[in-house]
N, CA, C and O of each residue as an XYZ file, in Angstrom:
804
protein
N       2.929    -14.213    -20.398
C       1.658    -13.575    -20.101
C       0.923    -14.339    -19.013
O       0.310    -13.739    -18.130
N       0.984    -15.675    -19.078
C       0.302    -16.497    -18.093
C       0.952    -16.324    -16.731
O       0.263    -16.369    -15.712
N       2.268    -16.126    -16.693
C       2.943    -15.978    -15.413
C       2.586    -14.666    -14.739
O       2.488    -14.624    -13.513
N       2.386    -13.585    -15.500
C       2.016    -12.287    -14.905
C       0.633    -12.385    -14.281
O       0.422    -11.888    -13.174
N      -0.301    -13.008    -14.957
C      -1.655    -13.140    -14.399
C      -1.648    -14.035    -13.161
O      -2.412    -13.808    -12.223
N      -0.790    -15.045    -13.159
C      -0.684    -15.907    -11.972
C      -0.112    -15.131    -10.790
O      -0.574    -15.288     -9.660
N       0.901    -14.290    -11.050
C       1.499    -13.477     -9.991
C       0.464    -12.508     -9.434
O       0.358    -12.336     -8.220
N      -0.304    -11.871    -10.326
C      -1.346    -10.931     -9.884
C      -2.395    -11.671     -9.065
O      -2.858    -11.162     -8.044
N      -2.767    -12.852     -9.500
C      -3.748    -13.654     -8.751
C      -3.228    -14.019     -7.362
O      -3.970    -13.950     -6.382
N      -1.957    -14.405     -7.275
C      -1.358    -14.752     -5.974
C      -1.336    -13.518     -5.072
O      -1.652    -13.606     -3.886
N      -0.962    -12.366     -5.638
C      -0.926    -11.122     -4.852
C      -2.323    -10.781     -4.353
O      -2.488    -10.382     -3.200
N      -3.327    -10.933     -5.205
C      -4.708    -10.637     -4.806
C      -5.184    -11.580     -3.702
O      -5.875    -11.155     -2.776
N      -4.816    -12.858     -3.801
C      -5.192    -13.830     -2.763
C      -4.532    -13.463     -1.443
O      -5.168    -13.519     -0.390
N      -3.247    -13.084     -1.496
C      -2.536    -12.687     -0.271
C      -3.172    -11.438      0.324
O      -3.349    -11.355      1.540
N      -3.516    -10.469     -0.511
C      -4.173     -9.242     -0.018
C      -5.534     -9.552      0.596
O      -5.895     -8.992      1.631
N      -6.286    -10.442     -0.041
C      -7.598    -10.816      0.507
C      -7.432    -11.500      1.869
O      -8.202    -11.249      2.796
N      -6.422    -12.364      1.975
C      -6.170    -13.044      3.250
C      -5.769    -12.040      4.331
O      -6.243    -12.120      5.464
N      -4.895    -11.096      3.978
C      -4.478    -10.077      4.943
C      -5.654     -9.198      5.373
O      -5.764     -8.835      6.544
N      -6.525     -8.859      4.432
C      -7.726     -8.065      4.771
C      -8.648     -8.852      5.702
O      -9.236     -8.289      6.626
N      -8.769    -10.136      5.455
C      -9.596    -10.984      6.322
C      -9.023    -11.042      7.743
O      -9.752    -10.910      8.726
N      -7.711    -11.241      7.830
C      -7.058    -11.281      9.146
C      -7.211     -9.940      9.854
O      -7.487     -9.901     11.053
N      -7.036     -8.840      9.123
C      -7.189     -7.511      9.724
C      -8.626     -7.292     10.202
O      -8.851     -6.732     11.274
N      -9.593     -7.736      9.402
C     -11.000     -7.595      9.805
C     -11.312     -8.372     11.076
O     -11.994     -7.867     11.969
N     -10.810     -9.606     11.156
C     -11.024    -10.414     12.363
C     -10.347     -9.756     13.564
O     -10.919     -9.712     14.653
N      -9.132     -9.246     13.367
C      -8.420     -8.563     14.450
C      -9.166     -7.343     14.945
O      -9.280     -7.126     16.151
N      -9.683     -6.534     14.008
C     -10.452     -5.336     14.393
C     -11.717     -5.732     15.131
O     -12.094     -5.082     16.107
N     -12.383     -6.799     14.673
C     -13.604     -7.261     15.340
C     -13.322     -7.622     16.800
O     -14.058     -7.221     17.703
N     -12.240     -8.389     17.020
C     -11.906     -8.795     18.394
C     -11.454     -7.610     19.241
O     -11.744     -7.552     20.436
N     -10.741     -6.659     18.621
C     -10.335     -5.462     19.363
C     -11.559     -4.653     19.813
O     -11.596     -4.152     20.937
N     -12.543     -4.531     18.945
C     -13.778     -3.797     19.302
C     -14.509     -4.531     20.417
O     -15.000     -3.913     21.361
N     -14.577     -5.863     20.303
C     -15.269     -6.653     21.320
C     -14.584     -6.513     22.680
O     -15.249     -6.300     23.694
N     -13.253     -6.633     22.697
C     -12.506     -6.480     23.947
C     -12.650     -5.065     24.489
O     -12.765     -4.868     25.698
N     -12.643     -4.080     23.595
C     -12.811     -2.678     24.014
C     -14.160     -2.443     24.671
O     -14.249     -1.726     25.668
N     -15.203     -3.036     24.124
C     -16.536     -2.880     24.729
C     -16.591     -3.517     26.115
O     -17.138     -2.935     27.052
N     -16.018     -4.723     26.240
C     -15.992     -5.381     27.553
C     -15.215     -4.539     28.556
O     -15.629     -4.384     29.705
N     -14.090     -4.000     28.110
C     -13.277     -3.169     29.003
C     -14.043     -1.918     29.422
O     -13.943     -1.482     30.568
N     -14.809     -1.339     28.492
C     -15.598     -0.146     28.821
C     -16.672     -0.473     29.853
O     -16.906      0.306     30.776
N     -17.331     -1.635     29.696
C     -18.355     -2.049     30.665
C     -17.727     -2.274     32.034
O     -18.276     -1.849     33.051
N     -16.565     -2.949     32.061
C     -15.879     -3.191     33.336
C     -15.461     -1.865     33.977
O     -15.591     -1.686     35.188
N     -14.963     -0.948     33.166
C     -14.541      0.349     33.702
C     -15.730      1.115     34.263
O     -15.610      1.767     35.301
N     -16.877      1.046     33.591
C     -18.086      1.717     34.084
C     -18.528      1.116     35.410
O     -18.904      1.841     36.331
N     -18.482     -0.230     35.509
C     -18.861     -0.884     36.760
C     -17.903     -0.511     37.891
O     -18.331     -0.262     39.018
N     -16.603     -0.474     37.584
C     -15.617     -0.109     38.607
C     -15.812      1.330     39.058
O     -15.679      1.636     40.242
N     -16.127      2.214     38.115
C     -16.371      3.612     38.460
C     -17.593      3.742     39.348
O     -17.587      4.509     40.311
N     -18.650      2.988     39.026
C     -19.856      3.015     39.851
C     -19.568      2.525     41.257
O     -20.019      3.125     42.233
N     -18.810      1.425     41.366
C     -18.462      0.894     42.689
C     -17.617      1.894     43.481
O     -17.843      2.105     44.673
N     -16.653      2.496     42.813
C     -15.788      3.463     43.476
C     -16.598      4.674     43.945
O     -16.396      5.170     45.053
N     -17.503      5.139     43.104
C     -18.353      6.274     43.478
C     -19.217      5.932     44.681
O     -19.390      6.753     45.582
N     -19.758      4.720     44.694
C     -20.582      4.291     45.828
C     -19.755      4.265     47.107
O     -20.222      4.702     48.159
N     -18.521      3.752     47.020
C     -17.662      3.702     48.204
C     -17.335      5.106     48.709
O     -17.364      5.364     49.912
N     -17.028      6.002     47.789
C     -16.701      7.378     48.179
C     -17.918      8.055     48.799
O     -17.803      8.721     49.828
N     -19.085      7.887     48.175
C     -20.301      8.520     48.698
C     -20.704      7.933     50.052
O     -21.316      8.624     50.866
N     -20.368      6.669     50.299
C     -20.739      6.022     51.564
C     -19.925      6.545     52.737
O     -20.297      6.339     53.892
N     -18.816      7.219     52.450
C     -17.974      7.724     53.524
C     -18.519      9.001     54.165
O     -18.036      9.420     55.217
N     -19.500      9.608     53.551
C     -20.032     10.862     54.073
C     -20.996     10.648     55.227
O     -21.080      9.569     55.813
N     -21.718     11.715     55.528
C     -22.727     11.657     56.583
C     -24.081     11.997     55.986
O     -24.170     12.529     54.879
N     -25.123     11.687     56.721
C     -26.466     12.005     56.266
C     -27.160     10.814     55.635
O     -26.634      9.703     55.579
N     -28.374     11.096     55.159
C     -29.202     10.023     54.591
C     -28.607      9.438     53.322
O     -28.661      8.227     53.112
N     -28.036     10.296     52.469
C     -27.481      9.798     51.201
C     -26.333      8.826     51.462
O     -26.238      7.784     50.813
N     -25.466      9.163     52.407
C     -24.338      8.272     52.727
C     -24.845      6.977     53.353
O     -24.311      5.902     53.079
N     -25.871      7.077     54.189
C     -26.439      5.867     54.794
C     -26.997      4.939     53.721
O     -26.811      3.724     53.777
N     -27.683      5.528     52.746
C     -28.260      4.722     51.661
C     -27.147      4.081     50.831
O     -27.282      2.935     50.402
N     -26.069      4.795     50.604
C     -24.938      4.205     49.870
C     -24.338      3.039     50.662
O     -23.930      2.035     50.078
N     -24.284      3.172     51.990
C     -23.790      2.060     52.814
C     -24.735      0.866     52.738
O     -24.299     -0.285     52.743
N     -26.035      1.152     52.667
C     -27.002      0.068     52.487
C     -26.748     -0.663     51.169
O     -26.844     -1.888     51.104
N     -26.429      0.086     50.134
C     -26.137     -0.529     48.833
C     -24.919     -1.451     48.933
O     -24.931     -2.569     48.418
N     -23.874     -0.969     49.598
C     -22.661     -1.786     49.745
C     -22.946     -3.051     50.551
O     -22.478     -4.136     50.206
N     -23.716     -2.901     51.626
C     -24.069     -4.068     52.450
C     -24.839     -5.099     51.633
O     -24.561     -6.296     51.705
N     -25.802     -4.626     50.860
C     -26.616     -5.546     50.067
C     -25.768     -6.267     49.023
O     -25.911     -7.475     48.838
N     -24.896     -5.545     48.348
C     -24.031     -6.179     47.346
C     -23.146     -7.248     47.987
O     -22.957     -8.328     47.428
N     -22.605     -6.932     49.168
C     -21.752     -7.895     49.864
C     -22.551     -9.144     50.251
O     -22.073    -10.265     50.076
N     -23.758     -8.952     50.774
C     -24.590    -10.089     51.193
C     -24.937    -10.979     50.008
O     -24.854    -12.204     50.104
N     -25.320    -10.375     48.900
C     -25.680    -11.156     47.704
C     -24.452    -11.891     47.169
O     -24.545    -13.049     46.761
N     -23.301    -11.216     47.171
C     -22.076    -11.845     46.672
C     -21.685    -13.042     47.536
O     -21.337    -14.099     47.009
N     -21.742    -12.884     48.856
C     -21.416    -14.005     49.757
C     -22.375    -15.170     49.558
O     -21.962    -16.330     49.569
N     -23.653    -14.860     49.376
C     -24.650    -15.913     49.178
C     -24.420    -16.631     47.854
O     -24.528    -17.855     47.782
N     -24.107    -15.881     46.821
C     -23.836    -16.500     45.521
C     -22.623    -17.422     45.618
O     -22.637    -18.523     45.066
N     -21.581    -16.984     46.311
C     -20.388    -17.817     46.477
C     -20.724    -19.105     47.230
O     -20.239    -20.180     46.879
N     -21.557    -18.990     48.268
C     -21.926    -20.179     49.050
C     -22.697    -21.177     48.190
O     -22.453    -22.381     48.264
N     -23.629    -20.678     47.374
C     -24.419    -21.563     46.511
C     -23.530    -22.201     45.444
O     -23.659    -23.393     45.165
N     -22.633    -21.422     44.848
C     -21.748    -21.968     43.820
C     -20.819    -23.034     44.407
O     -20.556    -24.052     43.767
N     -20.329    -22.799     45.619
C     -19.468    -23.789     46.262
C     -20.246    -25.082     46.528
O     -19.726    -26.179     46.324
N     -21.498    -24.943     46.984
C     -22.321    -26.132     47.231
C     -22.590    -26.880     45.925
O     -22.595    -28.111     45.907
N     -22.815    -26.146     44.832
C     -23.037    -26.795     43.537
C     -21.790    -27.538     43.079
O     -21.888    -28.642     42.544
N     -20.605    -26.935     43.286
C     -19.359    -27.589     42.880
C     -19.126    -28.876     43.660
O     -18.532    -29.822     43.144
N     -19.597    -28.910     44.909
C     -19.423    -30.112     45.715
C     -20.510    -31.148     45.449
O     -20.490    -32.235     46.027
N     -21.458    -30.814     44.577
C     -22.458    -31.778     44.147
C     -23.590    -31.999     45.133
O     -24.182    -33.078     45.162
N     -23.899    -31.000     45.936
C     -25.001    -31.142     46.881
C     -26.320    -30.987     46.147
O     -26.400    -30.275     45.146
N     -27.347    -31.647     46.639
C     -28.688    -31.450     46.101
C     -29.271    -30.149     46.652
O     -29.599    -30.056     47.835
N     -29.395    -29.153     45.787
C     -29.848    -27.827     46.237
C     -31.305    -27.546     45.903
O     -31.849    -26.521     46.315
N     -31.940    -28.443     45.163
C     -33.342    -28.202     44.812
C     -33.487    -26.950     43.971
O     -32.753    -26.755     43.002
N     -34.445    -26.090     44.346
C     -34.704    -24.850     43.610
C     -33.912    -23.673     44.153
O     -34.190    -22.528     43.798
N     -32.930    -23.934     45.006
C     -32.168    -22.847     45.615
C     -31.440    -21.977     44.583
O     -31.439    -20.756     44.742
N     -30.821    -22.538     43.537
C     -30.191    -21.669     42.536
C     -31.194    -20.749     41.830
O     -30.882    -19.596     41.533
N     -32.397    -21.266     41.565
C     -33.428    -20.425     40.935
C     -33.862    -19.328     41.899
O     -34.034    -18.173     41.509
N     -34.035    -19.704     43.162
C     -34.390    -18.731     44.191
C     -33.315    -17.658     44.307
O     -33.630    -16.476     44.445
N     -32.044    -18.065     44.251
C     -30.957    -17.094     44.329
C     -30.972    -16.152     43.128
O     -30.700    -14.960     43.271
N     -31.288    -16.679     41.951
C     -31.369    -15.822     40.765
C     -32.477    -14.782     40.933
O     -32.292    -13.611     40.602
N     -33.628    -15.217     41.448
C     -34.722    -14.270     41.689
C     -34.330    -13.249     42.751
O     -34.631    -12.063     42.623
N     -33.667    -13.713     43.788
C     -33.224    -12.819     44.855
C     -32.215    -11.808     44.332
O     -32.268    -10.633     44.694
N     -31.297    -12.256     43.482
C     -30.305    -11.351     42.894
C     -30.978    -10.298     42.027
O     -30.616     -9.123     42.072
N     -31.967    -10.727     41.231
C     -32.696     -9.768     40.390
C     -33.418     -8.736     41.245
O     -33.403     -7.545     40.934
N     -34.050     -9.192     42.323
C     -34.755     -8.263     43.207
C     -33.767     -7.332     43.914
O     -34.061     -6.155     44.126
N     -32.599     -7.859     44.276
C     -31.573     -7.028     44.914
C     -31.065     -5.957     43.954
O     -30.773     -4.834     44.366
N     -30.958     -6.309     42.663
C     -30.546     -5.308     41.664
C     -31.572     -4.198     41.555
O     -31.219     -3.022     41.464
N     -32.847     -4.573     41.563
C     -33.909     -3.557     41.519
C     -33.817     -2.661     42.743
O     -33.892     -1.437     42.636
N     -33.654     -3.278     43.906
C     -33.567     -2.513     45.152
C     -32.332     -1.610     45.152
O     -32.387     -0.474     45.623
N     -31.216     -2.124     44.618
C     -29.999     -1.324     44.523
C     -30.239     -0.085     43.658
O     -29.780      1.008     43.989
N     -30.953     -0.262     42.559
C     -31.283      0.882     41.701
C     -32.140      1.903     42.425
O     -31.935      3.108     42.283
N     -33.101      1.421     43.202
C     -33.960      2.330     43.967
C     -33.160      3.079     45.027
O     -33.360      4.276     45.236
N     -32.245      2.362     45.701
C     -31.390      3.024     46.687
C     -30.517      4.085     46.026
O     -30.358      5.183     46.559
N     -29.952      3.757     44.868
C     -29.116      4.716     44.149
C     -29.890      5.953     43.748
O     -29.391      7.073     43.855
N     -31.125      5.743     43.278
C     -31.963      6.877     42.880
C     -32.274      7.761     44.092
O     -32.218      8.989     44.016
N     -32.604      7.105     45.217
C     -32.924      7.876     46.422
C     -31.694      8.669     46.884
O     -31.809      9.842     47.241
N     -30.520      8.027     46.876
C     -29.297      8.708     47.320
C     -28.982      9.897     46.420
O     -28.589     10.959     46.902
N     -29.154      9.718     45.125
C     -28.886     10.816     44.186
C     -29.843     11.975     44.431
O     -29.424     13.132     44.471
N     -31.132     11.667     44.596
C     -32.111     12.729     44.850
C     -31.821     13.408     46.184
O     -31.983     14.621     46.314
N     -31.396     12.635     47.165
C     -31.143     13.192     48.494
C     -29.936     14.124     48.474
O     -29.887     15.097     49.227
N     -28.957     13.827     47.607
C     -27.775     14.685     47.529
C     -28.082     16.036     46.904
O     -27.458     17.037     47.259
N     -29.035     16.080     45.977
C     -29.302     17.342     45.268
C     -30.516     18.090     45.796
O     -30.703     19.260     45.462
N     -31.353     17.440     46.618
C     -32.568     18.084     47.106
C     -32.545     18.134     48.630
O     -32.194     17.144     49.272
N     -32.916     19.277     49.222
C     -32.917     19.374     50.686
C     -34.132     18.718     51.328
O     -34.173     18.556     52.548
N     -35.111     18.342     50.532
C     -36.337     17.769     51.091
C     -36.163     16.280     51.347
O     -35.652     15.552     50.496
N     -36.582     15.836     52.506
C     -36.386     14.448     52.919
C     -37.706     13.716     52.856
O     -38.720     14.172     53.385
N     -37.673     12.549     52.186
C     -38.859     11.690     52.120
C     -38.630     10.530     53.084
O     -38.133      9.471     52.700
N     -39.004     10.755     54.350
C     -38.731      9.752     55.386
C     -39.521      8.461     55.164
O     -39.036      7.378     55.493
N     -40.716      8.563     54.618
C     -41.545      7.363     54.413
C     -40.880      6.417     53.417
O     -40.838      5.207     53.639
N     -40.362      6.968     52.321
C     -39.688      6.131     51.323
C     -38.417      5.528     51.897
O     -38.120      4.357     51.662
N     -37.661      6.330     52.654
C     -36.427      5.818     53.251
C     -36.721      4.675     54.215
O     -35.992      3.683     54.246
N     -37.786      4.810     55.002
C     -38.150      3.726     55.922
C     -38.517      2.456     55.169
O     -38.152      1.358     55.588
N     -39.239      2.599     54.053
C     -39.613      1.420     53.261
C     -38.379      0.792     52.608
O     -38.270     -0.431     52.515
N     -37.454      1.640     52.159
C     -36.215      1.112     51.586
C     -35.414      0.344     52.640
O     -34.849     -0.709     52.345
N     -35.365      0.863     53.853
C     -34.668      0.155     54.934
C     -35.351     -1.183     55.231
O     -34.688     -2.189     55.484
N     -36.668     -1.177     55.195
C     -37.436     -2.408     55.462
C     -37.142     -3.463     54.393
O     -36.915     -4.632     54.706
N     -37.148     -3.033     53.123
C     -36.842     -3.964     52.031
C     -35.406     -4.476     52.144
O     -35.127     -5.649     51.898
N     -34.508     -3.574     52.518
C     -33.102     -3.958     52.703
C     -32.978     -5.042     53.769
O     -32.275     -6.036     53.581
N     -33.664     -4.840     54.882
C     -33.593     -5.808     55.984
C     -34.114     -7.170     55.541
O     -33.535     -8.197     55.894
N     -35.203     -7.189     54.768
C     -35.762     -8.461     54.309
C     -34.800     -9.177     53.357
O     -34.589    -10.384     53.473
N     -34.221     -8.427     52.418
C     -33.319     -9.035     51.443
C     -32.057     -9.576     52.123
O     -31.622    -10.689     51.826
N     -31.473     -8.800     53.026
C     -30.258     -9.277     53.692
C     -30.566    -10.455     54.614
O     -29.743    -11.358     54.764
N     -31.749    -10.447     55.232
C     -32.132    -11.580     56.092
C     -32.293    -12.854     55.260
O     -31.902    -13.934     55.701
N     -32.865    -12.733     54.063
C     -33.000    -13.916     53.189
C     -31.634    -14.462     52.807
O     -31.420    -15.674     52.812
N     -30.702    -13.558     52.472
C     -29.340    -13.998     52.128
C     -28.708    -14.724     53.305
O     -28.092    -15.777     53.135
N     -28.861    -14.156     54.507
C     -28.266    -14.772     55.695
C     -28.882    -16.141     55.969
O     -28.174    -17.066     56.368
N     -30.183    -16.281     55.762
C     -30.842    -17.575     56.000
C     -30.347    -18.630     55.013
O     -30.120    -19.779     55.392
N     -30.183    -18.246     53.762
C     -29.688    -19.196     52.754
C     -28.284    -19.660     53.131
O     -27.985    -20.853     53.085
N     -27.421    -18.709     53.505
C     -26.045    -19.074     53.866
C     -26.023    -19.941     55.127
O     -25.253    -20.898     55.208
N     -26.862    -19.609     56.108
C     -26.900    -20.401     57.344
C     -27.343    -21.829     57.049
O     -26.794    -22.775     57.613
N     -28.333    -21.994     56.170
C     -28.801    -23.334     55.819
C     -27.706    -24.119     55.100
O     -27.499    -25.300     55.380
N     -27.000    -23.458     54.168
C     -25.921    -24.133     53.449
C     -24.780    -24.506     54.394
O     -24.197    -25.584     54.275
N     -24.464    -23.614     55.330
C     -23.402    -23.917     56.288
C     -23.797    -25.081     57.184
O     -22.964    -25.926     57.511
N     -25.063    -25.129     57.583
C     -25.545    -26.240     58.400
C     -25.412    -27.561     57.638
O     -24.977    -28.568     58.197
N     -25.796    -27.546     56.349
C     -25.626    -28.743     55.518
C     -24.150    -29.142     55.419
O     -23.803    -30.320     55.505
N     -23.301    -28.141     55.237
C     -21.871    -28.424     55.098
C     -21.325    -29.054     56.376
O     -20.553    -30.012     56.320
N     -21.729    -28.512     57.537
C     -21.265    -29.067     58.807
C     -21.771    -30.502     58.968
O     -21.047    -31.361     59.471
N     -23.015    -30.765     58.542
C     -23.575    -32.124     58.633
C     -22.794    -33.089     57.743
O     -22.461    -34.199     58.156
N     -22.505    -32.645     56.502
C     -21.700    -33.480     55.596
C     -20.329    -33.762     56.208
O     -19.836    -34.889     56.164
N     -19.727    -32.727     56.773
C     -18.396    -32.878     57.368
C     -18.443    -33.831     58.558
O     -17.558    -34.671     58.721
N     -19.485    -33.699     59.396
C     -19.601    -34.571     60.572
C     -19.714    -36.030     60.147
O     -19.101    -36.909     60.753
N     -20.497    -36.283     59.109
C     -20.632    -37.657     58.610
C     -19.284    -38.184     58.116
O     -18.909    -39.321     58.402
N     -18.565    -37.346     57.373
C     -17.255    -37.763     56.873
C     -16.252    -38.003     57.979
O     -15.456    -38.939     57.914
N     -16.291    -37.145     59.009
C     -15.359    -37.301     60.129
C     -15.672    -38.581     60.907
O     -14.758    -39.316     61.281
N     -16.964    -38.852     61.153
C     -17.346    -40.084     61.867
C     -16.903    -41.327     61.095
O     -16.404    -42.288     61.681
N     -17.092    -41.297     59.777
C     -16.679    -42.430     58.949
C     -15.164    -42.614     59.007
O     -14.672    -43.737     59.118
N     -14.435    -41.512     58.931
C     -12.979    -41.574     58.979
C     -12.499    -42.070     60.343
O     -11.529    -42.823     60.426
N     -13.175    -41.652     61.407
C     -12.817    -42.098     62.757
C     -12.991    -43.615     62.889
O     -12.127    -44.300     63.436
N     -14.107    -44.127     62.388
C     -14.350    -45.575     62.443
C     -13.311    -46.340     61.644
O     -12.806    -47.366     62.099
N     -12.991    -45.846     60.458
C     -11.992    -46.510     59.622
C     -10.623    -46.490     60.283
O      -9.865    -47.455     60.183
N     -10.306    -45.380     60.967
C      -9.017    -45.282     61.660
C      -8.938    -46.318     62.770
O      -7.928    -47.007     62.918
N     -10.021    -46.426     63.558
C     -10.039    -47.430     64.630
C      -9.855    -48.835     64.079
O      -9.088    -49.627     64.626
N     -10.566    -49.145     62.986
C     -10.457    -50.479     62.392
C      -9.051    -50.748     61.867
O      -8.515    -51.843     62.035
N      -8.460    -49.740     61.231
C      -7.128    -49.923     60.664
C      -6.090    -50.127     61.761
O      -5.217    -50.988     61.643
N      -6.184    -49.334     62.830
C      -5.231    -49.479     63.937
C      -5.393    -50.847     64.590
O      -4.405    -51.502     64.922
N      -6.651    -51.282     64.774
C      -6.912    -52.593     65.373
C      -6.366    -53.707     64.478
O      -5.828    -54.699     64.970
N      -6.507    -53.535     63.163
C      -6.030    -54.566     62.239
C      -4.508    -54.641     62.219
O      -3.944    -55.702     61.954
N      -3.838    -53.518     62.499
C      -2.372    -53.502     62.463
C      -1.756    -54.092     63.735
O      -0.575    -54.440     63.741
N      -2.533    -54.209     64.800
C      -1.999    -54.798     66.033
C      -1.746    -56.287     65.813
O      -2.476    -56.962     65.088
N      -0.688    -56.775     66.462
C      -0.361    -58.192     66.329
C      -1.339    -59.015     67.157
O      -1.575    -58.729     68.331
N      -1.891    -60.020     66.542
C      -2.821    -60.886     67.277
C      -2.051    -61.642     68.349
O      -0.941    -62.106     68.089
N      -2.616    -61.779     69.562
C      -1.896    -62.488     70.630
C      -1.714    -63.965     70.271
O      -2.608    -64.604     69.716
N      -0.547    -64.479     70.601
C      -0.223    -65.877     70.331
C      -0.797    -66.731     71.475
O      -0.465    -66.477     72.633
N      -1.647    -67.737     71.191
C      -2.236    -68.564     72.247
C      -1.185    -69.278     73.086
O      -1.390    -69.476     74.284
N      -0.065    -69.668     72.487
C       0.996    -70.347     73.240
C       1.618    -69.410     74.270
O       1.942    -69.818     75.385
N       1.783    -68.108     73.866
C       2.326    -67.126     74.812
C       1.376    -66.935     75.984
O       1.804    -66.807     77.132
N       0.069    -66.919     75.680
C      -0.907    -66.743     76.757
C      -0.877    -67.943     77.723
O      -0.949    -67.771     78.940
N      -0.769    -69.157     77.162
C      -0.707    -70.360     78.008
C       0.558    -70.326     78.845
O       0.527    -70.640     80.035
N       1.673    -69.946     78.229
C       2.939    -69.869     78.943
C       2.870    -68.846     80.076
O       3.365    -69.098     81.175
N       2.245    -67.674     79.803
C       2.116    -66.636     80.829
C       1.230    -67.120     81.970
O       1.523    -66.850     83.135
N       0.155    -67.827     81.654
C      -0.749    -68.361     82.679
C      -0.024    -69.412     83.540
O      -0.200    -69.458     84.758
N       0.779    -70.240     82.895
C       1.540    -71.269     83.623
C       2.532    -70.617     84.589
O       2.654    -71.050     85.735
N       3.242    -69.577     84.133
C       4.209    -68.884     84.986
C       3.527    -68.258     86.193
O       4.036    -68.336     87.311
N       2.365    -67.633     85.963
C       1.641    -67.004     87.075
C       1.188    -68.057     88.083
O       1.270    -67.839     89.292
N       0.713    -69.190     87.589
C       0.260    -70.265     88.484
C       1.414    -70.772     89.324
O       1.273    -70.971     90.531
N       2.556    -70.981     88.687
C       3.739    -71.454     89.406
C       4.197    -70.436     90.432
O       4.615    -70.804     91.530
N       4.120    -69.157     90.085
C       4.515    -68.106     91.027
C       3.584    -68.079     92.235
O       4.033    -67.905     93.368
N       2.297    -68.251     91.991
C       1.312    -68.269     93.095
C       1.556    -69.467     94.026
O       1.354    -69.356     95.235
N       1.989    -70.609     93.473
C       2.255    -71.806     94.305
C       3.490    -71.587     95.172
O       3.554    -72.065     96.305
N       4.466    -70.865     94.637
C       5.669    -70.596     95.412
C       5.392    -69.597     96.530
O       5.894    -69.737     97.645
N       4.573    -68.573     96.209
C       4.244    -67.517     97.183
C       2.768    -67.681     97.558
O       1.916    -66.995     96.994
N       2.454    -68.563     98.486
C       1.036    -68.780     98.838
C       0.412    -67.576     99.530
O      -0.810    -67.432     99.499
N       1.210    -66.697    100.158
C       0.651    -65.525    100.814
C       0.188    -64.558     99.745
O      -0.324    -63.485    100.063
């Protein structure tokens, strides 16, 4: 009787363990599925923007503005991350980039809304489009200035490293040269003197 209850207990423990493993597996599958759905939605949005940018008219122009802005922000983010990895002192630049990215996202949403309205409505709001272009120009100019400043710093760091390496190379080459032997110099001077005495002209 005791052995049957022990067997049932072991079976129940194994079933509980299998249910736990299945629950954890389902949890991770749902989590991965949600991430995949978000990535697929983002890819679809990007693809739609690229397709819409190929057209003509104001809506296509606005979609091209969106692509330009995304590219500028992405390049700037890469430049800042590279500078951080190299251990440069960036001050508040990462915080500034975060604020700039947030503002670019807002602007991207406004551009998307304008492009969508422009595709379905024949009425053109030129004043809003001009303001959107103005905001676009300011945001892309800020990105370009940040990248130019980081590139200037990088070139300065590189120049310092190259100058240091050049000096070390000169010192190493000089150190590897054989020091002149004073006896050889005296011998050479004696030979020249004797030659001059033989050939007085």
